[in-house]
mmCIF file of N, CA and C in Angstrom:
data_model
loop_
_atom_site.group_PDB
_atom_site.id
_atom_site.type_symbol
_atom_site.label_atom_id
_atom_site.label_comp_id
_atom_site.label_asym_id
_atom_site.label_seq_id
_atom_site.Cartn_x
_atom_site.Cartn_y
_atom_site.Cartn_z
ATOM 1 N N UNK A 17 -5.150 11.175 12.526
ATOM 2 C CA UNK A 17 -5.318 9.698 12.266
ATOM 3 C C UNK A 17 -6.504 9.825 11.271
ATOM 4 N N UNK A 18 -6.547 8.958 10.492
ATOM 5 C CA UNK A 18 -7.493 8.954 9.099
ATOM 6 C C UNK A 18 -8.434 7.912 9.578
ATOM 7 N N UNK A 19 -9.680 8.225 9.184
ATOM 8 C CA UNK A 19 -11.033 7.342 9.389
ATOM 9 C C UNK A 19 -10.528 5.938 8.811
ATOM 10 N N UNK A 20 -10.794 4.912 9.546
ATOM 11 C CA UNK A 20 -10.650 3.640 8.791
ATOM 12 C C UNK A 20 -11.865 3.087 8.551
ATOM 13 N N UNK A 21 -12.064 3.266 7.096
ATOM 14 C CA UNK A 21 -13.061 2.599 6.379
ATOM 15 C C UNK A 21 -12.720 1.314 5.662
ATOM 16 N N UNK A 22 -11.554 1.002 5.756
ATOM 17 C CA UNK A 22 -11.061 -0.036 4.776
ATOM 18 C C UNK A 22 -11.710 -1.286 5.250
ATOM 19 N N UNK A 23 -12.143 -1.614 6.434
ATOM 20 C CA UNK A 23 -12.842 -2.802 6.764
ATOM 21 C C UNK A 23 -13.963 -3.326 6.251
ATOM 22 N N UNK A 24 -14.675 -2.234 5.559
ATOM 23 C CA UNK A 24 -15.868 -2.520 4.917
ATOM 24 C C UNK A 24 -15.709 -2.543 3.328
ATOM 25 N N UNK A 25 -14.555 -2.284 2.918
ATOM 26 C CA UNK A 25 -14.124 -2.435 1.431
ATOM 27 C C UNK A 25 -13.982 -3.850 0.807
ATOM 28 N N UNK A 26 -14.560 -4.305 -0.154
ATOM 29 C CA UNK A 26 -13.954 -5.389 -0.668
ATOM 30 C C UNK A 26 -12.904 -5.260 -1.906
ATOM 31 N N UNK A 27 -12.231 -6.339 -2.085
ATOM 32 C CA UNK A 27 -10.992 -6.326 -3.028
ATOM 33 C C UNK A 27 -11.523 -5.126 -4.296
ATOM 34 N N UNK A 28 -12.585 -5.448 -4.745
ATOM 35 C CA UNK A 28 -13.061 -4.942 -5.855
ATOM 36 C C UNK A 28 -13.023 -3.677 -6.066
ATOM 37 N N UNK A 29 -13.147 -3.066 -4.879
ATOM 38 C CA UNK A 29 -13.319 -1.661 -4.412
ATOM 39 C C UNK A 29 -12.134 -0.562 -4.813
ATOM 40 N N UNK A 30 -11.193 -1.359 -4.631
ATOM 41 C CA UNK A 30 -9.877 -0.814 -4.789
ATOM 42 C C UNK A 30 -9.440 -0.499 -6.120
ATOM 43 N N UNK A 31 -8.952 0.477 -6.665
ATOM 44 C CA UNK A 31 -8.660 0.778 -8.052
ATOM 45 C C UNK A 31 -7.461 0.165 -8.680
ATOM 46 N N UNK A 32 -6.637 -0.273 -7.636
ATOM 47 C CA UNK A 32 -5.382 -0.882 -8.064
ATOM 48 C C UNK A 32 -5.251 -2.282 -7.317
ATOM 49 N N UNK A 33 -4.789 -3.434 -8.093
ATOM 50 C CA UNK A 33 -4.659 -4.560 -7.233
ATOM 51 C C UNK A 33 -3.518 -5.554 -7.694
ATOM 52 N N UNK A 34 -2.924 -5.952 -6.760
ATOM 53 C CA UNK A 34 -1.913 -6.916 -7.196
ATOM 54 C C UNK A 34 -1.912 -8.238 -6.116
ATOM 55 N N UNK A 35 -0.888 -8.964 -6.345
ATOM 56 C CA UNK A 35 -1.025 -10.250 -5.399
ATOM 57 C C UNK A 35 0.505 -10.594 -5.087
ATOM 58 N N UNK A 36 0.629 -11.542 -3.873
ATOM 59 C CA UNK A 36 1.909 -12.118 -3.586
ATOM 60 C C UNK A 36 1.704 -13.268 -3.135
ATOM 61 N N UNK A 37 2.524 -14.166 -3.197
ATOM 62 C CA UNK A 37 2.461 -15.608 -2.832
ATOM 63 C C UNK A 37 3.195 -15.725 -1.073
ATOM 64 N N UNK A 38 2.209 -16.475 -0.334
ATOM 65 C CA UNK A 38 2.744 -16.533 1.001
ATOM 66 C C UNK A 38 3.927 -17.497 0.773
ATOM 67 N N UNK A 39 5.049 -17.089 1.710
ATOM 68 C CA UNK A 39 5.997 -18.196 1.649
ATOM 69 C C UNK A 39 6.129 -18.845 2.782
ATOM 70 N N UNK A 40 6.755 -19.902 2.977
ATOM 71 C CA UNK A 40 6.771 -20.642 4.179
ATOM 72 C C UNK A 40 7.799 -19.932 5.117
ATOM 73 N N UNK A 41 8.635 -19.124 4.585
ATOM 74 C CA UNK A 41 9.561 -18.446 5.258
ATOM 75 C C UNK A 41 8.833 -17.116 6.288
ATOM 76 N N UNK A 42 7.396 -16.730 5.765
ATOM 77 C CA UNK A 42 6.616 -15.898 6.302
ATOM 78 C C UNK A 42 6.188 -16.337 7.715
ATOM 79 N N UNK A 43 6.256 -17.491 8.017
ATOM 80 C CA UNK A 43 5.417 -17.936 9.227
ATOM 81 C C UNK A 43 6.076 -17.648 10.290
ATOM 82 N N UNK A 44 5.432 -17.480 11.479
ATOM 83 C CA UNK A 44 5.916 -17.368 12.913
ATOM 84 C C UNK A 44 5.860 -18.742 13.676
ATOM 85 N N UNK A 45 6.225 -18.687 14.750
ATOM 86 C CA UNK A 45 6.305 -20.082 15.731
ATOM 87 C C UNK A 45 5.006 -20.700 15.904
ATOM 88 N N UNK A 46 3.910 -19.711 15.621
ATOM 89 C CA UNK A 46 2.500 -20.364 15.755
ATOM 90 C C UNK A 46 1.790 -20.771 14.616
ATOM 91 N N UNK A 47 2.586 -20.754 13.499
ATOM 92 C CA UNK A 47 2.413 -21.318 12.266
ATOM 93 C C UNK A 47 1.402 -20.380 11.223
ATOM 94 N N UNK A 48 1.374 -19.081 11.642
ATOM 95 C CA UNK A 48 0.653 -18.144 10.808
ATOM 96 C C UNK A 48 1.722 -17.084 10.367
ATOM 97 N N UNK A 49 1.182 -16.147 9.459
ATOM 98 C CA UNK A 49 2.161 -15.167 8.940
ATOM 99 C C UNK A 49 2.539 -14.230 10.059
ATOM 100 N N UNK A 50 3.676 -14.070 10.004
ATOM 101 C CA UNK A 50 4.270 -13.065 11.171
ATOM 102 C C UNK A 50 3.748 -11.626 10.870
ATOM 103 N N UNK A 51 3.451 -11.003 11.934
ATOM 104 C CA UNK A 51 2.924 -9.760 11.730
ATOM 105 C C UNK A 51 3.833 -8.770 10.981
ATOM 106 N N UNK A 52 5.118 -8.975 11.190
ATOM 107 C CA UNK A 52 5.975 -8.030 10.494
ATOM 108 C C UNK A 52 6.011 -8.120 8.836
ATOM 109 N N UNK A 53 5.424 -9.254 8.298
ATOM 110 C CA UNK A 53 5.546 -9.554 6.929
ATOM 111 C C UNK A 53 4.168 -8.884 6.356
ATOM 112 N N UNK A 54 3.352 -8.401 7.036
ATOM 113 C CA UNK A 54 2.425 -7.653 6.625
ATOM 114 C C UNK A 54 2.524 -6.282 6.056
ATOM 115 N N UNK A 55 3.920 -5.721 6.602
ATOM 116 C CA UNK A 55 4.550 -4.605 6.157
ATOM 117 C C UNK A 55 4.942 -4.811 4.813
ATOM 118 N N UNK A 56 5.386 -6.173 4.372
ATOM 119 C CA UNK A 56 6.265 -6.317 3.325
ATOM 120 C C UNK A 56 5.046 -6.629 2.307
ATOM 121 N N UNK A 57 4.009 -7.058 2.436
ATOM 122 C CA UNK A 57 2.867 -7.079 1.754
ATOM 123 C C UNK A 57 2.265 -5.970 1.200
ATOM 124 N N UNK A 58 2.168 -4.982 2.242
ATOM 125 C CA UNK A 58 1.786 -3.565 2.052
ATOM 126 C C UNK A 58 2.759 -2.754 1.050
ATOM 127 N N UNK A 59 4.042 -3.096 1.133
ATOM 128 C CA UNK A 59 5.115 -2.628 0.311
ATOM 129 C C UNK A 59 4.830 -3.001 -1.171
ATOM 130 N N UNK A 60 4.564 -4.320 -1.201
ATOM 131 C CA UNK A 60 4.667 -4.982 -2.515
ATOM 132 C C UNK A 60 3.292 -4.166 -3.230
ATOM 133 N N UNK A 61 2.127 -3.970 -2.508
ATOM 134 C CA UNK A 61 1.104 -3.127 -3.211
ATOM 135 C C UNK A 61 1.505 -1.812 -3.283
ATOM 136 N N UNK A 62 1.974 -1.141 -2.405
ATOM 137 C CA UNK A 62 2.405 0.245 -2.863
ATOM 138 C C UNK A 62 3.310 0.549 -4.046
ATOM 139 N N UNK A 63 4.227 -0.168 -4.175
ATOM 140 C CA UNK A 63 5.414 -0.139 -5.249
ATOM 141 C C UNK A 63 4.627 -0.488 -6.572
ATOM 142 N N UNK A 64 3.614 -1.528 -6.419
ATOM 143 C CA UNK A 64 3.037 -1.865 -7.838
ATOM 144 C C UNK A 64 2.424 -0.536 -8.206
ATOM 145 N N UNK A 65 1.543 0.033 -7.225
ATOM 146 C CA UNK A 65 0.666 1.130 -7.333
ATOM 147 C C UNK A 65 1.353 2.243 -7.772
ATOM 148 N N UNK A 66 2.771 2.704 -7.154
ATOM 149 C CA UNK A 66 3.268 3.939 -7.301
ATOM 150 C C UNK A 66 4.387 3.927 -8.715
ATOM 151 N N UNK A 67 4.664 2.871 -9.197
ATOM 152 C CA UNK A 67 5.612 2.453 -10.006
ATOM 153 C C UNK A 67 5.144 1.710 -11.476
ATOM 154 N N UNK A 68 3.532 1.975 -11.465
ATOM 155 C CA UNK A 68 3.182 1.251 -12.645
ATOM 156 C C UNK A 68 3.378 1.830 -13.829
ATOM 157 N N UNK A 69 4.216 1.164 -14.852
ATOM 158 C CA UNK A 69 4.681 1.746 -16.081
ATOM 159 C C UNK A 69 3.751 2.146 -16.785
ATOM 160 N N UNK A 70 2.311 1.769 -16.790
ATOM 161 C CA UNK A 70 1.418 2.288 -17.481
ATOM 162 C C UNK A 70 0.698 3.700 -17.115
ATOM 163 N N UNK A 71 1.220 4.176 -15.975
ATOM 164 C CA UNK A 71 0.787 5.696 -15.383
ATOM 165 C C UNK A 71 1.837 6.087 -14.405
ATOM 166 N N UNK A 72 2.971 6.430 -14.903
ATOM 167 C CA UNK A 72 4.017 6.866 -13.976
ATOM 168 C C UNK A 72 3.549 8.008 -13.118
ATOM 169 N N UNK A 73 4.332 7.879 -11.771
ATOM 170 C CA UNK A 73 3.576 9.139 -10.942
ATOM 171 C C UNK A 73 4.820 10.058 -10.632
ATOM 172 N N UNK A 74 6.267 9.265 -10.672
ATOM 173 C CA UNK A 74 7.207 10.148 -10.296
ATOM 174 C C UNK A 74 8.082 10.685 -11.550
ATOM 175 N N UNK A 75 8.014 12.077 -11.542
ATOM 176 C CA UNK A 75 8.684 12.561 -12.627
ATOM 177 C C UNK A 75 10.291 12.414 -12.355
ATOM 178 N N UNK A 76 10.945 12.567 -13.637
ATOM 179 C CA UNK A 76 12.378 12.645 -13.695
ATOM 180 C C UNK A 76 12.921 13.466 -12.420
ATOM 181 N N UNK A 77 14.108 12.866 -11.407
ATOM 182 C CA UNK A 77 14.476 13.649 -10.452
ATOM 183 C C UNK A 77 13.812 13.536 -9.071
ATOM 184 N N UNK A 78 12.766 12.695 -9.127
ATOM 185 C CA UNK A 78 11.948 12.532 -7.840
ATOM 186 C C UNK A 78 11.826 10.980 -7.727
ATOM 187 N N UNK A 79 11.416 10.936 -6.425
ATOM 188 C CA UNK A 79 11.166 9.565 -5.890
ATOM 189 C C UNK A 79 10.132 9.576 -4.685
ATOM 190 N N UNK A 80 9.790 8.608 -4.177
ATOM 191 C CA UNK A 80 8.782 8.620 -3.074
ATOM 192 C C UNK A 80 9.476 7.940 -1.751
ATOM 193 N N UNK A 81 8.958 8.521 -0.686
ATOM 194 C CA UNK A 81 9.431 7.825 0.381
ATOM 195 C C UNK A 81 8.210 7.554 1.461
ATOM 196 N N UNK A 82 8.264 6.686 2.314
ATOM 197 C CA UNK A 82 6.879 6.250 3.173
ATOM 198 C C UNK A 82 7.135 7.265 4.425
ATOM 199 N N UNK A 83 6.365 7.970 4.753
ATOM 200 C CA UNK A 83 6.495 8.445 6.258
ATOM 201 C C UNK A 83 5.879 8.007 7.422
ATOM 202 N N UNK A 84 4.682 7.130 6.905
ATOM 203 C CA UNK A 84 3.863 6.618 7.972
ATOM 204 C C UNK A 84 3.058 5.649 7.507
ATOM 205 N N UNK A 85 3.266 4.418 8.169
ATOM 206 C CA UNK A 85 2.470 3.210 7.855
ATOM 207 C C UNK A 85 1.783 2.656 9.175
ATOM 208 N N UNK A 86 0.386 2.408 8.847
ATOM 209 C CA UNK A 86 -0.457 1.968 10.140
ATOM 210 C C UNK A 86 -1.269 0.848 9.580
ATOM 211 N N UNK A 87 -0.910 -0.249 10.241
ATOM 212 C CA UNK A 87 -1.527 -1.912 9.841
ATOM 213 C C UNK A 87 -2.563 -2.073 10.817
ATOM 214 N N UNK A 88 -3.621 -2.655 10.509
ATOM 215 C CA UNK A 88 -4.732 -3.123 11.544
ATOM 216 C C UNK A 88 -4.698 -4.750 10.998
ATOM 217 N N UNK A 89 -4.396 -5.614 11.858
ATOM 218 C CA UNK A 89 -4.363 -6.883 11.662
ATOM 219 C C UNK A 89 -6.040 -7.511 12.041
ATOM 220 N N UNK A 90 -6.375 -8.136 11.008
ATOM 221 C CA UNK A 90 -7.891 -8.416 11.256
ATOM 222 C C UNK A 90 -8.162 -9.947 11.170
ATOM 223 N N UNK A 91 -7.209 -10.704 10.709
ATOM 224 C CA UNK A 91 -7.451 -12.522 10.997
ATOM 225 C C UNK A 91 -6.106 -12.841 10.486
ATOM 226 N N UNK A 92 -6.185 -14.300 10.866
ATOM 227 C CA UNK A 92 -4.621 -15.057 10.663
ATOM 228 C C UNK A 92 -4.541 -15.081 9.227
ATOM 229 N N UNK A 93 -3.518 -15.354 8.887
ATOM 230 C CA UNK A 93 -2.992 -15.694 7.444
ATOM 231 C C UNK A 93 -2.266 -16.878 7.418
ATOM 232 N N UNK A 94 -2.487 -18.015 6.795
ATOM 233 C CA UNK A 94 -1.673 -19.090 6.807
ATOM 234 C C UNK A 94 -0.951 -19.339 5.383
ATOM 235 N N UNK A 95 0.126 -20.349 5.416
ATOM 236 C CA UNK A 95 0.695 -21.046 4.260
ATOM 237 C C UNK A 95 0.004 -22.229 3.999
ATOM 238 N N UNK A 96 0.106 -22.520 2.880
ATOM 239 C CA UNK A 96 0.259 -21.900 1.340
ATOM 240 C C UNK A 96 -0.947 -21.089 1.097
ATOM 241 N N UNK A 97 -0.686 -20.053 0.271
ATOM 242 C CA UNK A 97 -1.737 -19.472 -0.564
ATOM 243 C C UNK A 97 -1.188 -17.940 -1.030
ATOM 244 N N UNK A 98 -1.944 -17.226 -1.466
ATOM 245 C CA UNK A 98 -1.838 -15.841 -1.886
ATOM 246 C C UNK A 98 -2.604 -14.764 -1.266
ATOM 247 N N UNK A 99 -1.859 -13.501 -1.022
ATOM 248 C CA UNK A 99 -2.327 -12.585 -0.635
ATOM 249 C C UNK A 99 -2.731 -11.449 -1.754
ATOM 250 N N UNK A 100 -4.074 -10.948 -1.792
ATOM 251 C CA UNK A 100 -4.430 -9.999 -2.777
ATOM 252 C C UNK A 100 -4.476 -8.632 -2.063
ATOM 253 N N UNK A 101 -3.930 -7.861 -2.729
ATOM 254 C CA UNK A 101 -3.581 -6.481 -1.947
ATOM 255 C C UNK A 101 -3.983 -5.268 -2.893
ATOM 256 N N UNK A 102 -5.291 -4.490 -2.306
ATOM 257 C CA UNK A 102 -5.897 -3.618 -3.090
ATOM 258 C C UNK A 102 -5.243 -2.331 -2.586
ATOM 259 N N UNK A 103 -5.345 -1.394 -3.428
ATOM 260 C CA UNK A 103 -4.679 -0.064 -2.906
ATOM 261 C C UNK A 103 -5.381 0.773 -3.734
ATOM 262 N N UNK A 104 -5.763 2.194 -3.095
ATOM 263 C CA UNK A 104 -6.265 3.195 -3.461
ATOM 264 C C UNK A 104 -5.964 4.587 -2.749
ATOM 265 N N UNK A 105 -6.133 5.577 -3.426
ATOM 266 C CA UNK A 105 -5.959 6.742 -2.697
ATOM 267 C C UNK A 105 -6.921 7.446 -1.717
ATOM 268 N N UNK A 106 -6.517 7.786 -0.385
ATOM 269 C CA UNK A 106 -7.456 8.459 0.588
ATOM 270 C C UNK A 106 -7.308 9.855 0.366
ATOM 271 N N UNK A 107 -6.447 10.341 0.118
ATOM 272 C CA UNK A 107 -6.402 11.912 0.216
ATOM 273 C C UNK A 107 -4.931 12.376 -0.673
ATOM 274 N N UNK A 108 -4.929 13.433 -1.160
ATOM 275 C CA UNK A 108 -3.901 13.954 -1.967
ATOM 276 C C UNK A 108 -3.616 15.599 -1.443
ATOM 277 N N UNK A 109 -2.302 15.924 -0.995
ATOM 278 C CA UNK A 109 -1.910 16.943 -0.441
ATOM 279 C C UNK A 109 -0.960 17.647 -1.283
ATOM 280 N N UNK A 110 -0.215 18.550 -0.975
ATOM 281 C CA UNK A 110 0.739 19.442 -1.622
ATOM 282 C C UNK A 110 1.954 18.572 -2.264
ATOM 283 N N UNK A 111 2.320 17.971 -1.247
ATOM 284 C CA UNK A 111 3.642 17.234 -1.684
ATOM 285 C C UNK A 111 3.697 15.793 -1.331
ATOM 286 N N UNK A 112 2.310 15.231 -0.609
ATOM 287 C CA UNK A 112 2.268 13.995 -0.119
ATOM 288 C C UNK A 112 0.694 13.382 -0.644
ATOM 289 N N UNK A 113 0.676 12.046 -0.367
ATOM 290 C CA UNK A 113 -0.585 11.450 -0.450
ATOM 291 C C UNK A 113 -0.791 10.582 0.297
ATOM 292 N N UNK A 114 -2.129 10.109 0.757
ATOM 293 C CA UNK A 114 -2.389 8.922 1.960
ATOM 294 C C UNK A 114 -2.809 7.778 0.771
ATOM 295 N N UNK A 115 -2.500 6.754 1.100
ATOM 296 C CA UNK A 115 -2.961 5.322 0.512
ATOM 297 C C UNK A 115 -3.675 4.610 1.548
ATOM 298 N N UNK A 116 -4.672 3.695 1.078
ATOM 299 C CA UNK A 116 -5.469 2.780 2.047
ATOM 300 C C UNK A 116 -5.320 1.393 1.107
ATOM 301 N N UNK A 117 -5.027 0.552 1.946
ATOM 302 C CA UNK A 117 -4.797 -1.083 1.292
ATOM 303 C C UNK A 117 -5.831 -1.842 2.361
ATOM 304 N N UNK A 118 -6.054 -2.917 1.337
ATOM 305 C CA UNK A 118 -6.809 -4.065 1.734
ATOM 306 C C UNK A 118 -5.850 -5.213 1.518
ATOM 307 N N UNK A 119 -5.806 -6.206 2.409
ATOM 308 C CA UNK A 119 -5.200 -7.314 2.117
ATOM 309 C C UNK A 119 -6.135 -8.705 2.402
ATOM 310 N N UNK A 120 -6.109 -9.478 1.437
ATOM 311 C CA UNK A 120 -7.285 -10.557 1.414
ATOM 312 C C UNK A 120 -6.662 -11.950 1.055
ATOM 313 N N UNK A 121 -7.199 -12.788 1.528
ATOM 314 C CA UNK A 121 -6.921 -14.348 1.190
ATOM 315 C C UNK A 121 -7.936 -15.004 1.074
ATOM 316 N N UNK A 122 -8.225 -15.567 -0.391
ATOM 317 C CA UNK A 122 -9.568 -16.307 -0.553
ATOM 318 C C UNK A 122 -10.825 -15.161 -0.310
ATOM 319 N N UNK A 123 -10.764 -14.146 -0.655
ATOM 320 C CA UNK A 123 -11.695 -13.066 -0.285
ATOM 321 C C UNK A 123 -12.123 -12.677 1.056
ATOM 322 N N UNK A 124 -11.258 -13.316 2.077
ATOM 323 C CA UNK A 124 -11.367 -12.807 3.420
ATOM 324 C C UNK A 124 -10.360 -11.826 3.633
ATOM 325 N N UNK A 125 -10.929 -10.698 4.171
ATOM 326 C CA UNK A 125 -10.131 -9.698 4.707
ATOM 327 C C UNK A 125 -9.082 -9.903 5.877
ATOM 328 N N UNK A 126 -7.629 -9.821 5.637
ATOM 329 C CA UNK A 126 -6.865 -10.193 6.904
ATOM 330 C C UNK A 126 -6.168 -9.028 7.370
ATOM 331 N N UNK A 127 -5.921 -8.037 6.709
ATOM 332 C CA UNK A 127 -5.313 -6.883 7.420
ATOM 333 C C UNK A 127 -5.789 -5.480 6.488
ATOM 334 N N UNK A 128 -5.784 -4.298 7.087
ATOM 335 C CA UNK A 128 -5.765 -3.204 6.138
ATOM 336 C C UNK A 128 -4.653 -2.304 6.574
ATOM 337 N N UNK A 129 -4.268 -1.418 5.871
ATOM 338 C CA UNK A 129 -3.108 -0.522 6.060
ATOM 339 C C UNK A 129 -3.555 0.884 5.619
ATOM 340 N N UNK A 130 -2.846 1.885 6.125
ATOM 341 C CA UNK A 130 -2.696 3.242 5.797
ATOM 342 C C UNK A 130 -1.343 3.679 5.665
ATOM 343 N N UNK A 131 -1.009 4.359 4.595
ATOM 344 C CA UNK A 131 0.263 4.879 4.327
ATOM 345 C C UNK A 131 0.484 6.383 3.968
ATOM 346 N N UNK A 132 1.317 6.978 4.431
ATOM 347 C CA UNK A 132 1.517 8.443 3.918
ATOM 348 C C UNK A 132 2.710 8.540 2.902
ATOM 349 N N UNK A 133 2.653 8.980 1.899
ATOM 350 C CA UNK A 133 3.793 8.631 0.867
ATOM 351 C C UNK A 133 4.244 10.402 0.675
ATOM 352 N N UNK A 134 5.600 10.656 0.738
ATOM 353 C CA UNK A 134 6.041 11.940 0.477
ATOM 354 C C UNK A 134 6.698 11.973 -1.069
ATOM 355 N N UNK A 135 6.588 13.016 -1.589
ATOM 356 C CA UNK A 135 7.594 12.932 -3.178
ATOM 357 C C UNK A 135 8.811 13.733 -2.698
ATOM 358 N N UNK A 136 9.935 13.167 -3.072
ATOM 359 C CA UNK A 136 11.155 13.951 -2.469
ATOM 360 C C UNK A 136 11.917 14.440 -3.814
ATOM 361 N N UNK A 137 12.638 15.186 -3.765
ATOM 362 C CA UNK A 137 13.746 15.662 -4.675
ATOM 363 C C UNK A 137 14.883 14.583 -4.595
ATOM 364 N N UNK A 138 15.207 14.018 -5.562
ATOM 365 C CA UNK A 138 16.335 12.939 -5.488
ATOM 366 C C UNK A 138 17.599 13.548 -4.839
ATOM 367 N N UNK A 139 17.900 14.887 -5.581
ATOM 368 C CA UNK A 139 19.275 15.586 -5.087
ATOM 369 C C UNK A 139 19.262 16.392 -3.699
ATOM 370 N N UNK A 140 18.256 16.900 -3.412
ATOM 371 C CA UNK A 140 18.027 17.684 -2.115
ATOM 372 C C UNK A 140 17.643 16.646 -0.973
ATOM 373 N N UNK A 141 17.014 15.671 -1.401
ATOM 374 C CA UNK A 141 16.262 14.584 -0.380
ATOM 375 C C UNK A 141 15.089 15.343 0.627
ATOM 376 N N UNK A 142 14.506 16.333 0.046
ATOM 377 C CA UNK A 142 13.668 17.023 0.619
ATOM 378 C C UNK A 142 12.240 16.965 -0.250
ATOM 379 N N UNK A 143 11.185 17.118 0.698
ATOM 380 C CA UNK A 143 9.810 17.154 -0.095
ATOM 381 C C UNK A 143 9.644 18.117 -1.023
ATOM 382 N N UNK A 144 8.843 17.776 -2.166
ATOM 383 C CA UNK A 144 8.841 18.797 -3.165
ATOM 384 C C UNK A 144 7.168 18.523 -3.552
ATOM 385 N N UNK A 145 6.777 19.576 -4.188
ATOM 386 C CA UNK A 145 5.139 19.768 -4.615
ATOM 387 C C UNK A 145 4.849 18.501 -5.738
ATOM 388 N N UNK A 146 3.906 17.853 -5.445
ATOM 389 C CA UNK A 146 3.149 16.906 -6.602
ATOM 390 C C UNK A 146 3.269 17.804 -7.639
ATOM 391 N N UNK A 147 3.464 17.228 -8.831
ATOM 392 C CA UNK A 147 3.398 17.898 -10.253
ATOM 393 C C UNK A 147 1.657 17.821 -10.483
ATOM 394 N N UNK A 148 1.122 18.860 -11.337
ATOM 395 C CA UNK A 148 -0.376 18.855 -11.649
ATOM 396 C C UNK A 148 -0.676 17.273 -12.169
ATOM 397 N N UNK A 149 0.245 16.532 -13.071
ATOM 398 C CA UNK A 149 -0.199 15.480 -13.668
ATOM 399 C C UNK A 149 -0.245 14.300 -12.797
ATOM 400 N N UNK A 150 0.691 14.212 -11.610
ATOM 401 C CA UNK A 150 0.704 13.346 -10.765
ATOM 402 C C UNK A 150 -0.689 13.490 -9.902
ATOM 403 N N UNK A 151 -1.057 14.738 -9.532
ATOM 404 C CA UNK A 151 -2.051 14.950 -8.709
ATOM 405 C C UNK A 151 -3.377 14.556 -9.595
ATOM 406 N N UNK A 152 -3.368 14.845 -10.872
ATOM 407 C CA UNK A 152 -4.713 14.217 -11.487
ATOM 408 C C UNK A 152 -4.525 12.801 -11.495
ATOM 409 N N UNK A 153 -3.534 12.080 -11.792
ATOM 410 C CA UNK A 153 -3.609 10.422 -11.821
ATOM 411 C C UNK A 153 -4.166 9.961 -10.324
ATOM 412 N N UNK A 154 -3.539 10.610 -9.380
ATOM 413 C CA UNK A 154 -3.866 10.267 -8.029
ATOM 414 C C UNK A 154 -5.413 10.401 -7.617
ATOM 415 N N UNK A 155 -5.943 11.500 -8.170
ATOM 416 C CA UNK A 155 -7.178 11.837 -7.974
ATOM 417 C C UNK A 155 -8.331 11.005 -8.690
ATOM 418 N N UNK A 156 -7.788 10.483 -9.728
ATOM 419 C CA UNK A 156 -8.611 9.511 -10.694
ATOM 420 C C UNK A 156 -8.460 8.127 -9.900
ATOM 421 N N UNK A 157 -7.394 7.879 -9.043
ATOM 422 C CA UNK A 157 -7.625 6.556 -8.182
ATOM 423 C C UNK A 157 -7.830 6.543 -6.905
ATOM 424 N N UNK A 158 -8.815 7.788 -6.722
ATOM 425 C CA UNK A 158 -9.273 8.019 -5.344
ATOM 426 C C UNK A 158 -10.200 6.858 -4.961
ATOM 427 N N UNK A 159 -10.345 6.478 -3.559
ATOM 428 C CA UNK A 159 -11.267 5.488 -3.132
ATOM 429 C C UNK A 159 -12.638 6.323 -2.903
ATOM 430 N N UNK A 160 -13.735 5.775 -3.443
ATOM 431 C CA UNK A 160 -15.190 6.418 -3.059
ATOM 432 C C UNK A 160 -15.729 5.807 -1.951
#
């Protein structure tokens, strides 16, 4: 288990940031955003981070799969509004890396997430080592 220091980070501390609109359909019977939707918000942040056309991480013939997702719910979230999602790198391994995320609404932390992402060869569907270029980019997006 990774050390959870996400709760102390502000949105500005994350090297990559994106946002998503809260949809009415995201609500549960209590009128707040359903817990399962936080996984979707985390995915929106991860995809924007991993597939940023300004700094591609996946060389030809590879893709990323998620091996682990841990979410801590910190506050209720309501419609209407926007979720701001911060993403940064916690750790870089041989064929995987760990991301930390913070989800915010009007500056208020509502959830944190940690995900382990594995690079796979598209043909074999097996893990493959991260190329040096990808590792360099990931190390430059490390959370401090």
